[in-house]
Coordinates of C-alpha atoms in Angstrom, one line a residue:
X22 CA -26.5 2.6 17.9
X23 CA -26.0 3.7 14.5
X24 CA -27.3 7.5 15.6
X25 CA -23.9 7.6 18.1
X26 CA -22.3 6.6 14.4
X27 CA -23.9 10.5 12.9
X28 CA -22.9 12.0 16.4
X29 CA -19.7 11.3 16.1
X30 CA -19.1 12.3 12.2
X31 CA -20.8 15.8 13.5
X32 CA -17.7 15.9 16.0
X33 CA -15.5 16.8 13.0
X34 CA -17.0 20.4 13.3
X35 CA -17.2 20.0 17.4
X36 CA -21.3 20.0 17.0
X37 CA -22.9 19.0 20.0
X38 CA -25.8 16.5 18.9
X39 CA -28.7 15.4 21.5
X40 CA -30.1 11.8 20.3
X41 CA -33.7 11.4 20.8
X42 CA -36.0 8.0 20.4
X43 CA -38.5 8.2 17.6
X44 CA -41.2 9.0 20.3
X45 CA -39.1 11.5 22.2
X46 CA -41.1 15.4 21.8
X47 CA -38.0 16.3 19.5
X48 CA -39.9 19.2 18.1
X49 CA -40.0 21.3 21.3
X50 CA -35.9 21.5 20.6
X51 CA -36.0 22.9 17.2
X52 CA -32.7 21.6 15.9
X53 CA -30.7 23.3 13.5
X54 CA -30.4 20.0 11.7
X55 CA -32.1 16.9 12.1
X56 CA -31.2 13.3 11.4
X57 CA -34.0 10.8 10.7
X58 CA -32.4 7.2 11.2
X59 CA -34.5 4.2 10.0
X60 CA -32.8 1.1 10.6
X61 CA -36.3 -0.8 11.2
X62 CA -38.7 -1.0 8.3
X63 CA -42.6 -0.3 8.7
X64 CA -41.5 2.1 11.9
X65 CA -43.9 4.2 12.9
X66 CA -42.5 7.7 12.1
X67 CA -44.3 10.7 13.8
X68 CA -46.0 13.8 12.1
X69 CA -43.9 16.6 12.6
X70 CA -40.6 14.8 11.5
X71 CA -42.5 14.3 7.9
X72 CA -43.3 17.8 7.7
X73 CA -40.2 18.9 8.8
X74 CA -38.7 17.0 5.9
X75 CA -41.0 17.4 3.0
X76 CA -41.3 21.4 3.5
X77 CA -37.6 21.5 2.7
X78 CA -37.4 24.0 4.8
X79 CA -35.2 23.1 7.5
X80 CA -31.8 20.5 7.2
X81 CA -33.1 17.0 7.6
X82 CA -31.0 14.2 6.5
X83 CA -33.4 11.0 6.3
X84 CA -31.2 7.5 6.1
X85 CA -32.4 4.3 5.6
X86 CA -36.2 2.9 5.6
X87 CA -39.7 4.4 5.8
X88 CA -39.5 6.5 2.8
X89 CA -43.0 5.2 1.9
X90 CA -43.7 8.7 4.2
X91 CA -41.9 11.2 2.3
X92 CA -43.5 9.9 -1.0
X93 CA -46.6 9.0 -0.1
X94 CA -47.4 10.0 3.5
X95 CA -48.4 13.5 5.4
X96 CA -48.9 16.1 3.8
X97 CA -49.6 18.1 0.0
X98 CA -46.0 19.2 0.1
X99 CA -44.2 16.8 -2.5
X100 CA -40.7 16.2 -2.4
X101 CA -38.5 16.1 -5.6
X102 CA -38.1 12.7 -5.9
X103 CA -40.3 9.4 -6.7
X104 CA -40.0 5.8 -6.5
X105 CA -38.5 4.0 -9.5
X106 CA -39.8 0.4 -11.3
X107 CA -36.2 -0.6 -11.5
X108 CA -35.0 -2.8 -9.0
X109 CA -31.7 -4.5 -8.6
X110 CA -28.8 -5.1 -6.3
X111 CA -26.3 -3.3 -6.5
X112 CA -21.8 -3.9 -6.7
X113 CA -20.0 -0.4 -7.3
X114 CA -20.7 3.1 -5.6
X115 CA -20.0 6.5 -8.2
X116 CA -18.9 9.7 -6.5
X117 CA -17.2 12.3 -7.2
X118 CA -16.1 10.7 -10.8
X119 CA -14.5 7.6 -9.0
X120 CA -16.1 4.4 -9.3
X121 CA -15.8 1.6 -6.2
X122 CA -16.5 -1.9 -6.4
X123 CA -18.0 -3.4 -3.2
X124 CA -19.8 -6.2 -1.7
X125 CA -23.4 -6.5 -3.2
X126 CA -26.0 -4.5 -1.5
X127 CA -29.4 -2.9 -1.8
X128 CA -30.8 0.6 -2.5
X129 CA -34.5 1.8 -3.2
X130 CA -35.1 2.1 -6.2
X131 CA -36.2 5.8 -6.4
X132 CA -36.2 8.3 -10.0
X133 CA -34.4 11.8 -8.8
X134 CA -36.3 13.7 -11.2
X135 CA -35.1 17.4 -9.8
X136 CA -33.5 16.4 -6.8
X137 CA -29.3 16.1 -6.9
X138 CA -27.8 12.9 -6.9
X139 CA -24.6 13.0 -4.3
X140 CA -23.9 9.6 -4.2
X141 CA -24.7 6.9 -6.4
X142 CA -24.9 2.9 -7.0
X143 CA -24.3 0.5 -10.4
X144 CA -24.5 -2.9 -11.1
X145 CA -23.0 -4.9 -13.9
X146 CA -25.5 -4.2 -16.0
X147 CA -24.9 -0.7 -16.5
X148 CA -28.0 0.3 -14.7
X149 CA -27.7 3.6 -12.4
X150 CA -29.8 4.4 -9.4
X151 CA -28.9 7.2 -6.7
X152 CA -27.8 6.2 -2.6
X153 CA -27.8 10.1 -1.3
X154 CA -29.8 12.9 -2.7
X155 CA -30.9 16.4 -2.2
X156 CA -34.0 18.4 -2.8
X157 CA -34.1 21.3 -1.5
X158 CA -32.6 21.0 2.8
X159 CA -33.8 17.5 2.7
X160 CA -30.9 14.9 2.1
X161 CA -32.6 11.5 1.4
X162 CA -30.3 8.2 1.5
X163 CA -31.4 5.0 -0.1
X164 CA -29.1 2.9 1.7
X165 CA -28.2 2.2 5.0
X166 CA -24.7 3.0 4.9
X167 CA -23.8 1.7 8.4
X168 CA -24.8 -2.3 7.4
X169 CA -22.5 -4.6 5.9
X170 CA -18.6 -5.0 6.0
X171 CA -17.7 -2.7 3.0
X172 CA -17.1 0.7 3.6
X173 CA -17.3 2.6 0.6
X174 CA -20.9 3.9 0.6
X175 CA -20.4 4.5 5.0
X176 CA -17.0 6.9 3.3
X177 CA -18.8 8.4 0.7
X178 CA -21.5 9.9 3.6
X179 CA -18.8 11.1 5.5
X180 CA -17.1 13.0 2.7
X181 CA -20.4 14.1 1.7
X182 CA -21.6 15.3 5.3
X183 CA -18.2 17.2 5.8
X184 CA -18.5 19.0 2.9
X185 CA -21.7 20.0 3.8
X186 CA -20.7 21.1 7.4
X187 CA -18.1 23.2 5.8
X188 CA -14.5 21.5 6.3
X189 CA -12.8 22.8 3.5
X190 CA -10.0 20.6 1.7
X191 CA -6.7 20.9 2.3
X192 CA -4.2 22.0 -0.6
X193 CA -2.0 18.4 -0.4
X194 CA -3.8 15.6 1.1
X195 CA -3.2 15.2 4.8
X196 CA -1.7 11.7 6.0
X197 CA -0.8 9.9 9.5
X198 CA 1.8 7.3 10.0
X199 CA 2.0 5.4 13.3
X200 CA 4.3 2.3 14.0
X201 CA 2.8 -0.6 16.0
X202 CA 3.6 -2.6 18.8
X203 CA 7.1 -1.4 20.0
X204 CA 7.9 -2.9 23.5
X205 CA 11.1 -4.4 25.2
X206 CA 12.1 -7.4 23.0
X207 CA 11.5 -6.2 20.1
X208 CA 13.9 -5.9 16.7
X209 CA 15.6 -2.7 17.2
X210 CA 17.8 -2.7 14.0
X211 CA 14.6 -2.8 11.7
X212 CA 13.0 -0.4 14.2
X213 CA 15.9 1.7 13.8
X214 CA 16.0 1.7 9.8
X215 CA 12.5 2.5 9.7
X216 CA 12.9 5.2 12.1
X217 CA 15.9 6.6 10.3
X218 CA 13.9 6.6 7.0
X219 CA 11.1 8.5 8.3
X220 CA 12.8 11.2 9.6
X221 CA 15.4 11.6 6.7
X222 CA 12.4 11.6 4.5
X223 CA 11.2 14.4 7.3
X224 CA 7.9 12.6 7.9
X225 CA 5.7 13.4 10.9
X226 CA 4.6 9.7 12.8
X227 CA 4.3 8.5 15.9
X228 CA 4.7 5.3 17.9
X229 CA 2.4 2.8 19.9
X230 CA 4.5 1.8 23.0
X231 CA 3.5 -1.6 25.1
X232 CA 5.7 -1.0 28.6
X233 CA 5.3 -4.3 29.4
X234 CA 6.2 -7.6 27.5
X235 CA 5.1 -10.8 28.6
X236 CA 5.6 -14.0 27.4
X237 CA 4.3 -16.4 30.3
X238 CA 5.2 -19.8 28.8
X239 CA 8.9 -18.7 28.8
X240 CA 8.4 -16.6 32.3
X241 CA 9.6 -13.5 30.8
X242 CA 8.3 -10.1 32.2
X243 CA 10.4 -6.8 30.9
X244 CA 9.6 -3.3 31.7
X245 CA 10.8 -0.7 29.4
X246 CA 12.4 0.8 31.9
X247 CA 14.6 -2.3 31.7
X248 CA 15.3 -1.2 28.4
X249 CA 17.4 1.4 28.1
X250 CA 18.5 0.8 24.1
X251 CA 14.8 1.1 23.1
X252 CA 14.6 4.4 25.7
X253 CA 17.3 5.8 23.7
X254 CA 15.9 5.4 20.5
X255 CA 12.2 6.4 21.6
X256 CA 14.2 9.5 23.4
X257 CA 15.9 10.6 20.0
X258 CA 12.3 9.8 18.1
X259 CA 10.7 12.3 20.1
X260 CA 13.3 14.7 20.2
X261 CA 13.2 14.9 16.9
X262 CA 9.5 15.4 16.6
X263 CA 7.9 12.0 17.0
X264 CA 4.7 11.1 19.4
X265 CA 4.2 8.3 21.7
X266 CA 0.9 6.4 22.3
X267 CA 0.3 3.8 25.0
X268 CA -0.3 1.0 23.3
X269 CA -2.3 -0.8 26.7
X270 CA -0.2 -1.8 29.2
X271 CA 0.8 -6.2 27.9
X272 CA -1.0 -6.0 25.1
X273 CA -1.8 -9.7 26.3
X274 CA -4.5 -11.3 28.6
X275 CA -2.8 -14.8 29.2
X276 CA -0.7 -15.2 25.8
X277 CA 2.3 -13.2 24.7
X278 CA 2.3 -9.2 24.2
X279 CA 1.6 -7.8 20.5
X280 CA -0.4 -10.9 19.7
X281 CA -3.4 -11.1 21.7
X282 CA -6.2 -9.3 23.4
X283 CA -5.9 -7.3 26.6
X284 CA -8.9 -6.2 27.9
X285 CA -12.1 -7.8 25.8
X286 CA -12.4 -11.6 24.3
X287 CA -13.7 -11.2 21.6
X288 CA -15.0 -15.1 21.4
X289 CA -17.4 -14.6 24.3
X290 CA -17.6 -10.8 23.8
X291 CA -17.1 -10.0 27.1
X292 CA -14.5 -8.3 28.9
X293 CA -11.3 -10.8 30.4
X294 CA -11.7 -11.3 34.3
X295 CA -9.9 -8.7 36.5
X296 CA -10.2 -6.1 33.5
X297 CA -14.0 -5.1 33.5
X298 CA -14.3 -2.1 36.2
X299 CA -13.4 1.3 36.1
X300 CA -11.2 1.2 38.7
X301 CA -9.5 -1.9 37.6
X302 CA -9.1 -0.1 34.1
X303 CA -7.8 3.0 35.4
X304 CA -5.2 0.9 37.4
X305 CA -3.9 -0.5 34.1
X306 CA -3.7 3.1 32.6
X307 CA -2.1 4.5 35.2
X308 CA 1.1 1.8 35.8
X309 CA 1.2 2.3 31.8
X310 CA 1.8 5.7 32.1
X311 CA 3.8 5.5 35.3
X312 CA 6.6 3.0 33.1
X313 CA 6.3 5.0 30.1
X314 CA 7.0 8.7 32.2
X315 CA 9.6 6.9 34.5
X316 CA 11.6 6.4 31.6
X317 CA 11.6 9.8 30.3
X318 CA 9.2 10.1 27.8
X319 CA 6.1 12.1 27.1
X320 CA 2.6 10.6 26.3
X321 CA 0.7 12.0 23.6
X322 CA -2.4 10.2 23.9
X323 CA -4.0 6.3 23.7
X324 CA -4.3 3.2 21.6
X325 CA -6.2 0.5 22.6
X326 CA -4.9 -3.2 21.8
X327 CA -6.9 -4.4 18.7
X328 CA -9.0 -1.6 19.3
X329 CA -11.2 -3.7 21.9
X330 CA -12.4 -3.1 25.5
X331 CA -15.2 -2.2 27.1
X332 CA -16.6 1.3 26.3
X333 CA -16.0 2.3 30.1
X334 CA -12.2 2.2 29.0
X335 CA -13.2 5.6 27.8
X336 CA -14.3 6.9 31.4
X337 CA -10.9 5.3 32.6
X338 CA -8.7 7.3 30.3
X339 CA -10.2 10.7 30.5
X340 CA -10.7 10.4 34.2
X341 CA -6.3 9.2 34.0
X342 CA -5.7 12.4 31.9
X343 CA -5.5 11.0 28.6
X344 CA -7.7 13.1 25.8
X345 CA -6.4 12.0 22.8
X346 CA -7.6 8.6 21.2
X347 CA -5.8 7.5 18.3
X348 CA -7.8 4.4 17.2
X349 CA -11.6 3.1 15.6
X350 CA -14.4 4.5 18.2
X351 CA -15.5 1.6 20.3
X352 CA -19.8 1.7 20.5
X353 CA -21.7 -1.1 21.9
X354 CA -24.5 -2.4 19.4
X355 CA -27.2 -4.7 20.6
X356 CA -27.7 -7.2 23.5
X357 CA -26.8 -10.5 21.7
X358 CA -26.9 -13.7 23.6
X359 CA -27.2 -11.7 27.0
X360 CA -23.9 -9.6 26.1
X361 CA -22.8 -6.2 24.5
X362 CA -21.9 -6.6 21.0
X363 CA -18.8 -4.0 20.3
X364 CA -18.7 -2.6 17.5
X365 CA -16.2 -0.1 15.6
X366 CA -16.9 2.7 13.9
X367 CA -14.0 4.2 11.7
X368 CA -14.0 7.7 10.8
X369 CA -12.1 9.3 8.2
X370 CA -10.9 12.7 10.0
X371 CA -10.8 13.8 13.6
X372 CA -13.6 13.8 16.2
X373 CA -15.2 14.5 19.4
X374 CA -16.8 12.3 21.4
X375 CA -17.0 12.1 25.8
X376 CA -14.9 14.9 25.7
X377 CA -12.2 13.2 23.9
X378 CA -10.0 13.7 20.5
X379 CA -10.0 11.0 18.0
X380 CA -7.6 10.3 15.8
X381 CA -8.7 8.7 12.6
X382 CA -7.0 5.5 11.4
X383 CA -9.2 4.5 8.3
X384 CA -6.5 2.7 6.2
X385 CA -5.9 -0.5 8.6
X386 CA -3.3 -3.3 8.0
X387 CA -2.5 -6.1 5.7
X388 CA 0.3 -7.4 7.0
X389 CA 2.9 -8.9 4.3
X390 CA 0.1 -8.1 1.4
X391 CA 0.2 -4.5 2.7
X392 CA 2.1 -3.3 -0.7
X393 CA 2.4 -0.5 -2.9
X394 CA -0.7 -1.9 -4.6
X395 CA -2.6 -1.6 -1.4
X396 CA -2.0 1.7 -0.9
X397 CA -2.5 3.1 -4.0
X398 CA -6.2 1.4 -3.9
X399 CA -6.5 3.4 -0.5
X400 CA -4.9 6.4 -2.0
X401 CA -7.7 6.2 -4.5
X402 CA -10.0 6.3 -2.4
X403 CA -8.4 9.3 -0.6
X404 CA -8.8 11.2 -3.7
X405 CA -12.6 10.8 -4.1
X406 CA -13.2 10.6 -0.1
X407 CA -10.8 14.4 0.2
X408 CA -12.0 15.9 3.1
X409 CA -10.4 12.9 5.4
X410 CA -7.0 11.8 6.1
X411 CA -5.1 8.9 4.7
X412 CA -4.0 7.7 8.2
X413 CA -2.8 3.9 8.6
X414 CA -0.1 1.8 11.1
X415 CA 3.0 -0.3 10.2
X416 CA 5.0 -2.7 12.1
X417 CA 8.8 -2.0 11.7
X418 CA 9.9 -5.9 12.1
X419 CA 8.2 -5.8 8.1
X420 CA 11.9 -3.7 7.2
X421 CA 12.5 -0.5 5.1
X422 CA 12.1 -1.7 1.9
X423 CA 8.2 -2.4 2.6
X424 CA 7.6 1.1 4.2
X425 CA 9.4 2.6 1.1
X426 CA 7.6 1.8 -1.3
X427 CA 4.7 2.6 0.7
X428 CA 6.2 6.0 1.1
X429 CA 7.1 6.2 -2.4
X430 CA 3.1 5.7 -3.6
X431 CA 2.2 8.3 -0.9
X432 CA 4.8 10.7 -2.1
X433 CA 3.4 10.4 -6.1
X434 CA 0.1 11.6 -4.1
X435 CA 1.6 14.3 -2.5
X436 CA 0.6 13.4 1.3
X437 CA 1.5 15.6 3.5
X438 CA 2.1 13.4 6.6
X439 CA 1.7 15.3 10.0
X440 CA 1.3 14.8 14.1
X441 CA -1.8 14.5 15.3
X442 CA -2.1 18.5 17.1
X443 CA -1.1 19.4 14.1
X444 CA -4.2 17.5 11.9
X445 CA -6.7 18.7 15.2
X446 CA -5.7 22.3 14.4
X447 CA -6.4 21.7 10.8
X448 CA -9.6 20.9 11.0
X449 CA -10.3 23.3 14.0
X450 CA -11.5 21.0 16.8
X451 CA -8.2 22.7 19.0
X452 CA -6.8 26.1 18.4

């Protein structure tokens, strides 16, 4: 799983990447760059990919285990690194000057000698050990950066990787802004004031739209097209340069819209009945884009509800039209228990994957502890992790005040907040 996690990083720079098993005959392709991923300790790792990496020759990024090959396996060519006595866990990640503190975690222990250190890891002791290095076209990481809930050293890689596939950074940091869960019922005085801040302050966002709001213990069922206030004010939004994204079509399985799951439980991990074919997905799609068209609008791409359904949604949508994705990809991991275990992968800047564009969102949402606090900690990041996009969602029914001072800390940053074709154009992936 976690090589469709590389795959879709190289989408920034719209590289095409063919995943082989560790016995495939990999060699007969001759790839420009190779990616060596060892999630499983003591894995057998075949000749030529050794060779390939300790000649330095040609690019080879090597993550995770079975470095015992590179240092002591195949070969007289050495490379310019060696394993280290120290051994310790690990709590903060160093790059770029910024230090991160983060879950404990594991890297091995390995001296750099001549080799760069691109990343690296230090404990509260003071003790230093490197995560990514280079020696020469080999890039050797220590630890896996796809395991565990914290983010920083999975960030750090992408920064890293972009950098080294050439995406240049930009002069003012780029940002996306996207308010959540608008549908019929909802506030639409704080909607309003949010709105009106945004685009006095002349700030590019866009909306996730639910046509449909149910509420089945009070028998409600409105269509936005039974709405014409909020078509009015999602009219005047987009006139004035605002994007809409289906947010699903209920947003809802059996409970009320905006709070629960549509398409995937995420108790059993399985998909909700009626809501697991293509053909019943692309049904869904296309009465969601049938409400949101009839009442005059124009759809700029996808959001999934809580960023969960079964991968085949992705099928669904590009096969209904839609090409842009604005949300964390959706990959299945391993059979657990007889079902798919989904997964999400968050970039930090703009993809391609089945054909599709994807949006990054890479800040999340804390809800009332979302605060100028928080966002500075993310901005922080921002500023060590520069070739991505400080890109997060806020629901209007939270009032002005809160998005101002969440402007006001991206404003001391100098974000530069813009629509999603604009950011694909940016980095190149559409002309």
């Amino acid at each position: 799983m976690q090589s469709r996690w590389i795959e879709n990083l190289l989408g920034v720079r719209n590289i095409k990447a063919e995943r082989f098993s560790i016995n495939s005959p990999y060699v007969a392709k001759d790839p420009e760059m190779l990616f060596y991923e060892g999630t499983r300790a003591m894995q057998f790792v075949p000749e030529p990919i050794v060779w390939r990496a300790k000649s330095g020759k040609e690019i080879t990024w090597w993550i995770g285990s079975n470095e015992e090959v590179l240092l002591k396996g195949y070969g007289k060519n050495k490379v310019g690194f060696r394993y280290s006595k120290n051994k310790s866990d690990f709590d903060k990640v160093l790059y770029r000057g910024f230090v991160f503190k983060t879950q404990p975690f594991f890297v091995t222990s390995i001296n750099p000698e001549e080799s760069e250190v691109m990343i690296a890891a230090e404990n509260n002791l003071g003790s230093v050990a490197p995560i990514l290095l280079r020696s020469k076209n080999l890039f050797f990481m220590t630890s896996h950066p796809f395991l565990g809930p914290d983010r920083k050293r999975y960030m750090a890689l992408c920064d890293a990787l972009a950098r080294f596939l050439g995406v240049s950074e930009e002069p003012r940091p780029l940002g996306l802004i996207r308010l959540e869960d608008i549908h019929p019922m909802y506030d639409i005085k704080k909607l309003e004031a949010v709105i009106e801040l945004l685009e006095k302050r002349e700030i590019h966002f866009s909306i996730g739209v639910i046509p449909i709001f149910v509420n089945p213990a009070k028998k409600i069922n409105i269509k936005l097209t039974d709405d014409p206030k909020l078509i009015e004010i999602l009219k005047n939004a987009q006139s004035h340069g605002a994007q809409i994204f289906i947010h699903g079509l209920t947003h809802q399985f059996s409970g009320v819209t905006a709070v629960g799951y549509e398409f995937f439980n995420p108790r059993t991990q399985k998909p909700f009945p009626e809501r697991i074919t293509l053909e019943q997905l692309e049904n869904r799609i296309r009465e969601a884009k049938s409400i949101i068209e009839k009442a005059g609008l124009k759809i700029d791409g996808w959001e999934t509800p809580h960023y969960m359904a079964p991968p085949i949604l992705y099928k669904a949508l590009k096969d209904e039209g839609i090409k842009t994705i604005y949300e964390r990809v959706l990959l299945v991991d391993e059979i657990q228990f007889n079902n798919p275990l989904i997964v999400h992968q968050m970039l930090i800047y703009p993809s391609t994957y089945m054909g599709l564009y994807w949006i990054p969102e890479d800040f999340g949402y804390d809800g009332y502890n979302f605060t100028q606090k928080t966002v500075y900690n993310e901005l922080k990041k921002h500023r060590a992790f520069s070739r991505g996009v400080v890109s997060f969602f806020f629901h209007s029914y939270l009032g002005k005040k809160q998005l101002e001072a969440l402007l006001d800390s991206a404003e001391k940053d100098r974000v530069l907040f813009v629509n999603t074709n604009k950011l694909l154009k940016i980095y190149k992936i559409i002309k």
